[in-house]
Coordinates of C-alpha atoms and ligand atoms in Angstrom, one line a residue:
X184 CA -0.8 -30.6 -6.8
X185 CA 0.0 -29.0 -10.0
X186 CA -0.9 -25.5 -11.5
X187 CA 0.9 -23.4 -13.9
X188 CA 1.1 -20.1 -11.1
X189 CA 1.9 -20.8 -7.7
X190 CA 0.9 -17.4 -6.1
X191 CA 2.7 -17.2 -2.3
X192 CA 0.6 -14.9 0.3
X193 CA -3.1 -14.1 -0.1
X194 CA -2.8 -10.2 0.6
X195 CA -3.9 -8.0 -1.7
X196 CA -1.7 -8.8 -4.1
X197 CA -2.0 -12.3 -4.3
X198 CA -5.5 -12.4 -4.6
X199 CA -6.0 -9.6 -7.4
X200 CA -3.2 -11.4 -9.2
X201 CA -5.0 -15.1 -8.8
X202 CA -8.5 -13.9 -9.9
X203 CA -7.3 -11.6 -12.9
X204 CA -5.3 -15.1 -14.2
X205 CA -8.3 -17.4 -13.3
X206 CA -10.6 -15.1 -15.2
X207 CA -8.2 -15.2 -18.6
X208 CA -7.8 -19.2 -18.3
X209 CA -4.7 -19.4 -16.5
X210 CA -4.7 -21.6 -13.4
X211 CA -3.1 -20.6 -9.5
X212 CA -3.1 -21.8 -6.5
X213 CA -2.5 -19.4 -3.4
X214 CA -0.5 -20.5 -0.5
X215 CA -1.2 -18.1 2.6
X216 CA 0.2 -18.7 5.8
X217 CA -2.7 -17.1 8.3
X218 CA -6.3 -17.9 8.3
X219 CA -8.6 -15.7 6.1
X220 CA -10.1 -14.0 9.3
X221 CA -6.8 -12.8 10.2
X222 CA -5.6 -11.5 7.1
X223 CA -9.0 -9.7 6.8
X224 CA -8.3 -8.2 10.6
X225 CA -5.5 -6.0 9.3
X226 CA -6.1 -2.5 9.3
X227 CA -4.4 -0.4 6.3
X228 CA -4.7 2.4 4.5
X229 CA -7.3 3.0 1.8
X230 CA -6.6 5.4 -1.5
X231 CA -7.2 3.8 -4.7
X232 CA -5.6 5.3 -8.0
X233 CA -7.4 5.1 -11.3
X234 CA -5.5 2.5 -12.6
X235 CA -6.0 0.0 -9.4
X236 CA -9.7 0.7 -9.2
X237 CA -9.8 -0.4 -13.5
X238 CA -7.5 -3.0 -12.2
X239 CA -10.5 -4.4 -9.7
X240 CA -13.3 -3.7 -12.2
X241 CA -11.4 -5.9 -14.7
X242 CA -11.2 -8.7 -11.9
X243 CA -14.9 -8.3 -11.2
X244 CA -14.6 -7.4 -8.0
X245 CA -15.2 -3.5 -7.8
X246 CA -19.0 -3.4 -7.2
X247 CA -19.1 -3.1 -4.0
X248 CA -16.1 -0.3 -4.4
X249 CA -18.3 1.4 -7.0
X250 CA -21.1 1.5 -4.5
X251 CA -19.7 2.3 -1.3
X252 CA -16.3 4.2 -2.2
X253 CA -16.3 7.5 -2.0
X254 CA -14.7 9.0 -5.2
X255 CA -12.7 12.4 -4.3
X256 CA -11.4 15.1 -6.4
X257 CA -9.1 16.9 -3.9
X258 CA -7.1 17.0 -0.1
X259 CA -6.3 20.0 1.9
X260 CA -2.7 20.6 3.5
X261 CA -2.7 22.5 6.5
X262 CA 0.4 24.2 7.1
X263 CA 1.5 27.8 9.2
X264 CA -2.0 28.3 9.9
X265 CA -4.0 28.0 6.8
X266 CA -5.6 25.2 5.1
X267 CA -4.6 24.7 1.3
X268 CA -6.6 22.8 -1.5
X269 CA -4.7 20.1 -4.2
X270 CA -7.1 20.1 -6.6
X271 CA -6.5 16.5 -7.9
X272 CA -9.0 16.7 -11.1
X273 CA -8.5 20.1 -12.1
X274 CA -4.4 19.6 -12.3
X275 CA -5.0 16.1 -13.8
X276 CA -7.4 16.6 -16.5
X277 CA -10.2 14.8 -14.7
X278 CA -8.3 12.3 -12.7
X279 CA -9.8 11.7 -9.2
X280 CA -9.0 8.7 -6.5
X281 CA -11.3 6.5 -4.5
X282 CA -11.4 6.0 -0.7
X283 CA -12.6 2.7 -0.2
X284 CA -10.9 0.4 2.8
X285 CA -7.8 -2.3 2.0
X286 CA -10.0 -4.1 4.7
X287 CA -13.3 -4.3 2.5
X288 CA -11.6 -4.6 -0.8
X289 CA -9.6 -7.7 0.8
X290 CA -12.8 -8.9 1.7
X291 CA -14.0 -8.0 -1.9
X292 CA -11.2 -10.3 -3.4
X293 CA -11.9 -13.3 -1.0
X294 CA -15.1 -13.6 -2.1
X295 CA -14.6 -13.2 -6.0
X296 CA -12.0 -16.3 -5.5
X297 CA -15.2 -18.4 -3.4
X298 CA -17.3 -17.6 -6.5
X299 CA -14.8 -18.7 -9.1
X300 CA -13.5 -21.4 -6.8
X301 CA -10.0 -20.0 -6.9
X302 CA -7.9 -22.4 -4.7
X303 CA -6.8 -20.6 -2.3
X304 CA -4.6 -22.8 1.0
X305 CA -4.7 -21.3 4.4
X306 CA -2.8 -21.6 7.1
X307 CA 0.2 -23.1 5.3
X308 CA 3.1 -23.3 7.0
X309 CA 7.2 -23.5 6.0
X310 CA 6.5 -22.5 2.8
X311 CA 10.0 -23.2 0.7
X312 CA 10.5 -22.5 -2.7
X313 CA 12.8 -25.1 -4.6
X314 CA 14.8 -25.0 -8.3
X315 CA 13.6 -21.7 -9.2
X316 CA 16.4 -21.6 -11.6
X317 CA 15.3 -24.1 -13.7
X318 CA 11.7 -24.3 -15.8
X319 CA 9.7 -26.6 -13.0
X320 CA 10.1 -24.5 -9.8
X321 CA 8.1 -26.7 -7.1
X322 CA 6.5 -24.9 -3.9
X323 CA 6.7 -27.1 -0.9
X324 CA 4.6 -26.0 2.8
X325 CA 2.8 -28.0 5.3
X326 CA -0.4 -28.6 6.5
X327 CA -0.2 -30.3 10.2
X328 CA 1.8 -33.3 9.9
X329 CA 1.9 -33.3 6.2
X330 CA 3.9 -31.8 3.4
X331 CA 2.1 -31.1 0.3
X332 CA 4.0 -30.2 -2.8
X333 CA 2.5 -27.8 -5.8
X334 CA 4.2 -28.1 -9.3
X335 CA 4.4 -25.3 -11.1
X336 CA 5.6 -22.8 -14.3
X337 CA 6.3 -19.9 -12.3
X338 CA 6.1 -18.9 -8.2
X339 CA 5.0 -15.5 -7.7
X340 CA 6.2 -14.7 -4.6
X341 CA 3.2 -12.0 -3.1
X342 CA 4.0 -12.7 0.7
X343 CA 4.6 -9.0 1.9
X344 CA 7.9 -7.6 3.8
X345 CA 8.0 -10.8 6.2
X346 CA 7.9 -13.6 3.6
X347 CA 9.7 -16.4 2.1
X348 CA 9.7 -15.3 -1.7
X349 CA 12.5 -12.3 -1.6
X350 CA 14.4 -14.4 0.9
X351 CA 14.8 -17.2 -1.2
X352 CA 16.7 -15.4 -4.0
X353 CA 20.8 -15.4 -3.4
X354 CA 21.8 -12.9 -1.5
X355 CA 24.6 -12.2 -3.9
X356 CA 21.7 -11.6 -6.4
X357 CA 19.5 -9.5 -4.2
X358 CA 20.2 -5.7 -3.5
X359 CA 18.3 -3.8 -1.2
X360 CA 18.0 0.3 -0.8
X361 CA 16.8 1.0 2.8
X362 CA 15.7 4.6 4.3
X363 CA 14.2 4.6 8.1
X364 CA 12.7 7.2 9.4
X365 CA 13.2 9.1 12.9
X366 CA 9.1 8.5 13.8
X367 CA 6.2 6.4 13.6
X368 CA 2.4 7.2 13.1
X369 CA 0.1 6.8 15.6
X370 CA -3.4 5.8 13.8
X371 CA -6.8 6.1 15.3
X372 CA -10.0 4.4 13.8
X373 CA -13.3 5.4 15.3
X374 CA -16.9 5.0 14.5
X375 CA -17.1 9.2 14.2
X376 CA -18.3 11.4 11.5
X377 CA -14.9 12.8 9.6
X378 CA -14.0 16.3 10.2
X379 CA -13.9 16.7 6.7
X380 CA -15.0 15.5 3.6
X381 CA -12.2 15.4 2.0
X382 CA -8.1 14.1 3.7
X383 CA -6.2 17.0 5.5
X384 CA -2.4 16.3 5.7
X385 CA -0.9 19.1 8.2
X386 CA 2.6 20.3 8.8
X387 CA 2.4 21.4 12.5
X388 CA 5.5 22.3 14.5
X389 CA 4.3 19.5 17.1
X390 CA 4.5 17.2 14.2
X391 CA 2.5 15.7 11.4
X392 CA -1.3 14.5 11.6
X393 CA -3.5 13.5 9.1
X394 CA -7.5 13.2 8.9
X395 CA -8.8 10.0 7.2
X396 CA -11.8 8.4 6.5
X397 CA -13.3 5.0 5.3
X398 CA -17.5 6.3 4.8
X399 CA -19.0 9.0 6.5
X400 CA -19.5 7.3 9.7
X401 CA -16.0 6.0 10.4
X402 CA -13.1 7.6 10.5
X403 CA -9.5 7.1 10.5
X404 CA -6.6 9.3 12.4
X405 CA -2.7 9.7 12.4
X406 CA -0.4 11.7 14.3
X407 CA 3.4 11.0 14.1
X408 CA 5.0 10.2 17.4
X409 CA 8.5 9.4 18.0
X410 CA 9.7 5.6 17.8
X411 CA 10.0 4.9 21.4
X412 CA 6.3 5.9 22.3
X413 CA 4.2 2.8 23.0
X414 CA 0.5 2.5 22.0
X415 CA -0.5 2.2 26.4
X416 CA 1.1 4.8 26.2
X417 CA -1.8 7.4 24.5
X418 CA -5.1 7.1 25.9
X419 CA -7.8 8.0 23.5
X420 CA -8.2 11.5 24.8
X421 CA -4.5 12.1 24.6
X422 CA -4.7 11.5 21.1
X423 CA -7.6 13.7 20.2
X424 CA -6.0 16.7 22.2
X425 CA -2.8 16.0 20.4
X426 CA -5.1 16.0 17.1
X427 CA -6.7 18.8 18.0
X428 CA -3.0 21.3 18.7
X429 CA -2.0 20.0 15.3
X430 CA -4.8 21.0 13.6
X431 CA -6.3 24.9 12.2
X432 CA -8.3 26.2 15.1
X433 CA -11.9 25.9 12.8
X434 CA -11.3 22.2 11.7
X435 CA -10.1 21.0 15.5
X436 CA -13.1 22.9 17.1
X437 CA -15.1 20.8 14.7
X438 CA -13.9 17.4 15.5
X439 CA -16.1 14.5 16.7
X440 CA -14.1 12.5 19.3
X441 CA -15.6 9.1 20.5
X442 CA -13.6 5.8 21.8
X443 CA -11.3 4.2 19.4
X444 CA -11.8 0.6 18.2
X445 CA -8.6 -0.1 16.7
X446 CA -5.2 2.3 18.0
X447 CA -1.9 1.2 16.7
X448 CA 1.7 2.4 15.6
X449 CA 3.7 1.9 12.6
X450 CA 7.2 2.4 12.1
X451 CA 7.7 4.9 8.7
X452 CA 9.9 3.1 6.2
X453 CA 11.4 3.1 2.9
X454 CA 12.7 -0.2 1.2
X455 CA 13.1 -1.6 -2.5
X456 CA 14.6 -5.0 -3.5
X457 CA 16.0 -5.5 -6.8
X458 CA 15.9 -7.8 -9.2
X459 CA 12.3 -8.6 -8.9
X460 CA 12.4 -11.5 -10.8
X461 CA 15.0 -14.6 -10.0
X462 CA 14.6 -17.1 -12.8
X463 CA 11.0 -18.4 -12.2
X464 CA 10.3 -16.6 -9.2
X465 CA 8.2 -13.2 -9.5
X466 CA 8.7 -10.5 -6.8
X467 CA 4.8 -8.8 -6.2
X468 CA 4.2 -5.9 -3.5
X469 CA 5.7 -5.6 -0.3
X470 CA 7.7 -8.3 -0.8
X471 CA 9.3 -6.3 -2.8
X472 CA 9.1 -2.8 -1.6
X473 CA 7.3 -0.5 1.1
X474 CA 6.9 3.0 1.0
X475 CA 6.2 5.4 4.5
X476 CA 2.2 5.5 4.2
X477 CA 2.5 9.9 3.2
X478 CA 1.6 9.6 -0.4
X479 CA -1.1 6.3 0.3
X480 CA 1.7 4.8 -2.8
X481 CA 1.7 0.9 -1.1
X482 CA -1.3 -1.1 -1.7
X483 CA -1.4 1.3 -5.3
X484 CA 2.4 0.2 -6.0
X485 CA 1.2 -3.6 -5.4
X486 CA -1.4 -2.9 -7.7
X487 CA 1.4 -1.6 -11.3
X488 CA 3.5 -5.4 -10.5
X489 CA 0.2 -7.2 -10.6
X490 CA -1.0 -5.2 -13.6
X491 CA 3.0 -5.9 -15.4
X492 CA 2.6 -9.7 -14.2
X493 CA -1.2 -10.0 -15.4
X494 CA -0.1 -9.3 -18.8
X495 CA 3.5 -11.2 -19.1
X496 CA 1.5 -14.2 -17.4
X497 CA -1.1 -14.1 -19.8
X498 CA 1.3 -13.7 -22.9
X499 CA 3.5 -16.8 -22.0
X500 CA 0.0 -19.0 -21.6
X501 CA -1.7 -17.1 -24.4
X502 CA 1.3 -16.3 -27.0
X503 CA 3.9 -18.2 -25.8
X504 CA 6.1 -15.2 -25.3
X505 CA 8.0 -14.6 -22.3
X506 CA 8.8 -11.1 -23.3
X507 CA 6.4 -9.2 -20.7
X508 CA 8.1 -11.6 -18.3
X509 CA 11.7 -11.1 -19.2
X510 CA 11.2 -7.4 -18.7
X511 CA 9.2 -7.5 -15.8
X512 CA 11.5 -6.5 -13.0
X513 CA 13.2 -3.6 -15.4
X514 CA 9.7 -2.2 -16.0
X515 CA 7.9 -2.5 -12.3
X516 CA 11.4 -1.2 -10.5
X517 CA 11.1 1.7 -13.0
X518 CA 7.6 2.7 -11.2
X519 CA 8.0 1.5 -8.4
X520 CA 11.4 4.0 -7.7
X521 CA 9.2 6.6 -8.6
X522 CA 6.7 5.8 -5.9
X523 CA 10.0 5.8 -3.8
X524 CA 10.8 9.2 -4.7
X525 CA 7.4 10.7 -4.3
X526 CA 6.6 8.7 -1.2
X527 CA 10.0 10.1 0.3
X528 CA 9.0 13.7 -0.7
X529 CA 5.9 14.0 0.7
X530 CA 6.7 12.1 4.1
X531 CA 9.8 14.8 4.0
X532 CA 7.1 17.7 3.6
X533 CA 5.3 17.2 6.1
X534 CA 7.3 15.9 8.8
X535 CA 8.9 17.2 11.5
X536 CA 12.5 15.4 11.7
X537 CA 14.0 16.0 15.1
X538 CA 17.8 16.0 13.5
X539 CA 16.8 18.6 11.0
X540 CA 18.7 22.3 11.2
X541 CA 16.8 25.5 11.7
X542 CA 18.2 25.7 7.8
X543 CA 16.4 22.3 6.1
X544 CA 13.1 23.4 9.0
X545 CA 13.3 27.0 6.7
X546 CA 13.6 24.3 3.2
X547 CA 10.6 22.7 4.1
X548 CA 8.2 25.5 5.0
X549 CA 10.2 27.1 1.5
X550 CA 8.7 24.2 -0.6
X551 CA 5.3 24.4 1.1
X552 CA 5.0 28.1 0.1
X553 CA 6.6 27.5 -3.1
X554 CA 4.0 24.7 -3.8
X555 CA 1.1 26.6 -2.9
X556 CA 2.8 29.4 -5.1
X557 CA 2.8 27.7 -8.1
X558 CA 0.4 25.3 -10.3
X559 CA 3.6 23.3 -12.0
X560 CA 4.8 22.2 -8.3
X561 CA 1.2 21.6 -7.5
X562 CA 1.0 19.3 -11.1
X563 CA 4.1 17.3 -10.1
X564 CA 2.0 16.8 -6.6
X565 CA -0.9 15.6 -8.2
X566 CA -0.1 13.3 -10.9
X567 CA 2.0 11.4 -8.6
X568 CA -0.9 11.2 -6.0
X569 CA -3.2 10.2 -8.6
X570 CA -0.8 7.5 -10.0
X571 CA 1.7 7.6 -12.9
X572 CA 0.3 5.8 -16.0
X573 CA 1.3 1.9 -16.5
Ligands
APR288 N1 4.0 -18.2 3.4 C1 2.7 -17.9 3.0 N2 2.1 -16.7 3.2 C2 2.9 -15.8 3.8 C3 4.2 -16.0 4.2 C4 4.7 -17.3 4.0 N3 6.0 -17.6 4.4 N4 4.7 -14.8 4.7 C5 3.7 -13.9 4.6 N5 2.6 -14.5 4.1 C6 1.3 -13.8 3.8 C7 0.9 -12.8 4.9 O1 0.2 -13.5 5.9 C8 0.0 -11.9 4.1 O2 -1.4 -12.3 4.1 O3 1.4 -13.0 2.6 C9 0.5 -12.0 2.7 C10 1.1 -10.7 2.2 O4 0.1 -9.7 2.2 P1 0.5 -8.1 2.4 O5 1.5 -8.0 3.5 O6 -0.8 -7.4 2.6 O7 1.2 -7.7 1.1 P2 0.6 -7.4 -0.4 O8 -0.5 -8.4 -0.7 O9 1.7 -7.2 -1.3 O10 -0.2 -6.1 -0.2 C11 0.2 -4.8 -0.6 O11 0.0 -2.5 0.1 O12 -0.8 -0.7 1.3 C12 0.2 -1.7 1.2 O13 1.2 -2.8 3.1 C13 0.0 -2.6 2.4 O14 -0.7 -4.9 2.5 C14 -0.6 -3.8 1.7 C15 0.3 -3.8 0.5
PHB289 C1 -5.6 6.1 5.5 O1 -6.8 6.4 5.3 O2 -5.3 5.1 6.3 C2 -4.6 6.8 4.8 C3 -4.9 7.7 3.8 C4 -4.0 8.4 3.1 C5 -2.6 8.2 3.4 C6 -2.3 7.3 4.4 C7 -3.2 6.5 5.1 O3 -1.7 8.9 2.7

């Protein structure tokens, strides 16, 4: 086969990256290892900034998001008691985010690629990346018994934490910045009416929690739990009572319990790789990075590589300049760090780390009061949540 992008992992970010080059003339092939029903089984978090929802629109795939998302102009943090608001629109000058599932808006994307008829391979397996240094990379994988080959300009590699694409750079090249936290979350979906309308994120001395939702009739729960809890471990009831302590009296008394259909745990994390670009090859997503889930920054940070690639792919094929390209890495690191740094101070804020000193335990209920005290600190809060410009 031959195409001018080879596009590894059909995630999110693979996907969005294919149909926003199909659409502008430049031709991809995706190469995903699972079948589509398994990718579209994953369950993940589901906050959309402004600039990933225009993203989508641009794609032509957020109708379904403009009809069944719910738009939201604020959360609530519960903390010593009391319930705050962050008034996302007022403290942005309008700015608001969308709730809408990484579940439906995967589905979205598979469908916009069936309608364009975007190749897309499942099920590929050994995927290998070969002479990325030079200017015709080649993507080899198999299919059963046989190995296919795709020829190609450049190989975005868009195959999450586990894949092939960062692995194949040198590791002399490579450098990697790690942070792992002392907890997991615990996360709850359940075909319930949300406690609230709008997110709650509470500091509790039991730990953190968080109320989610994906439409007014399901809804999604986290409490953190400490690494070495297992998911047999909490029974659905145990989980709603542990909710419940970790919640204000008049929100827990008004929570609708009912049996989970999907209960899992996830480790917290922080990582970035850098360079993101390795001659031909082009880091996108968690390939290149994870945040811990706190600020909703990872599908959203996915969403700022594949707006930088978009436009350096489409002015080499367009312009014939490989400017936007040659920069890429400096300028997606450069937002990405930032969703680092906020994604770090907001799991740090609401946590409770079981090394901390009764001193950083005082720190942390400091900054809360200190947020809540002032409109500056709760600026900084809310232009990061709503998503620094790209
Ligand atoms: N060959 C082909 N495909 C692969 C390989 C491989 N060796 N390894 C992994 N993949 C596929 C995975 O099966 C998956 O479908 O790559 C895809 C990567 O998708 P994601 O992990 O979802 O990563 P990405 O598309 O970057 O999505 C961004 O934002 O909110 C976060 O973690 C959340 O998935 C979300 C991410
Ligand atoms: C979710 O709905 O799964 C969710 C929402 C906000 C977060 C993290 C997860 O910060």
């Amino acid at each position: 086969m031959k195409t001018q992008v080879c596009i590894v992992g059909g995630g999110p970010s693979g996907l969005l990256l294919s149909q926003l080059l199909q659409r502008n003339g430049v031709d991809t092939v995706v190469l995903e290892r699972q079948t589509r029903d398994y990718v579209l089984s994953r369950i993940r978090a589901g906050v959309l900034e402004q600039g990933f929802t225009r993203l989508l629109r641009e794609a032509g795939c957020g109708e379904r998001m403009d009809r069944e998302g719910e738009v939201h102009h604020g959360f609530h943090i519960a903390h010593q008691g009391r319930m705050d608001r962050i008034d996302l629109t007022a403290l942005t000058g309008g700015k608001s985010v969308m709730v809408y599932g990484q579940t439906e808006l995967t589905r979205d994307l598979y469908e916009a690629r069936d309608r364009l008829g975007g190749q897309v391979e499942h099920s590929a397996a050994d995927v290998a990346l070969h002479d990325l240094t030079s200017t015709k990379p080649y993507v080899t994988y198999k299919r059963g018994e046989q190995t296919l080959r795709v020829d190609c300009d450049y190989v975005v590699g868009a195959d999450g934490y586990h894949g092939v694409s960062r692995k194949s750079i040198p590791s002399e090249v490579l450098q990697e910045y790690e942070r792992v936290y002392p907890f997991g979350w615990l996360g709850v979906l359940s075909r319930t009416r949300p406690v609230s309308s709008e997110l709650i994120y509470a500091n509790h001395e039991r730990g953190f929690a968080l109320c989610s939702l994906r439409s007014q009739i399901l809804s999604r729960y986290y409490v953190q739990v400490p690494l070495s809890d297992s998911v047999e471990q909490w029974s659905d009831d145990a989980f709603w009572d542990e909710l419940k302590r970790r919640l204000p009296a008049e929100i827990a008394a008004n929570l609708i319990t009912g049996p989970s259909i999907e209960k899992s745990i996830a480790p917290l994390r922080s990582y970035i790789a850098e360079p993101m670009r390795y001659g031909r090859l082009l880091l996108a997503g968690d390939s290149a990075h994870i945040v811990p889930p706190t600020g909703a920054r990872g599908l959203n940070s996915a969403g700022s590589d594949v707006y930088y690639l978009f436009a350096g792919l489409v002015d080499f094929y367009r312009k014939g300049s490989a400017a936007g390209l040659e920069s890429y890495s400096q300028n997606a690191l450069a937002r990405n760090w930032k969703a680092q740094r906020f994604s770090w101070w907001m799991t740090s804020l609401l946590h409770r780390f079981p090394d901390n000193s009764p001193y950083q335990n005082k720190l942390q209920l400091t900054e809360l009061e200190y947020l809540f005290g002032s409109t500056a600190a709760q600026q900084a809060l809310a232009e990061n949540y709503v998503g620094l410009p790209y």
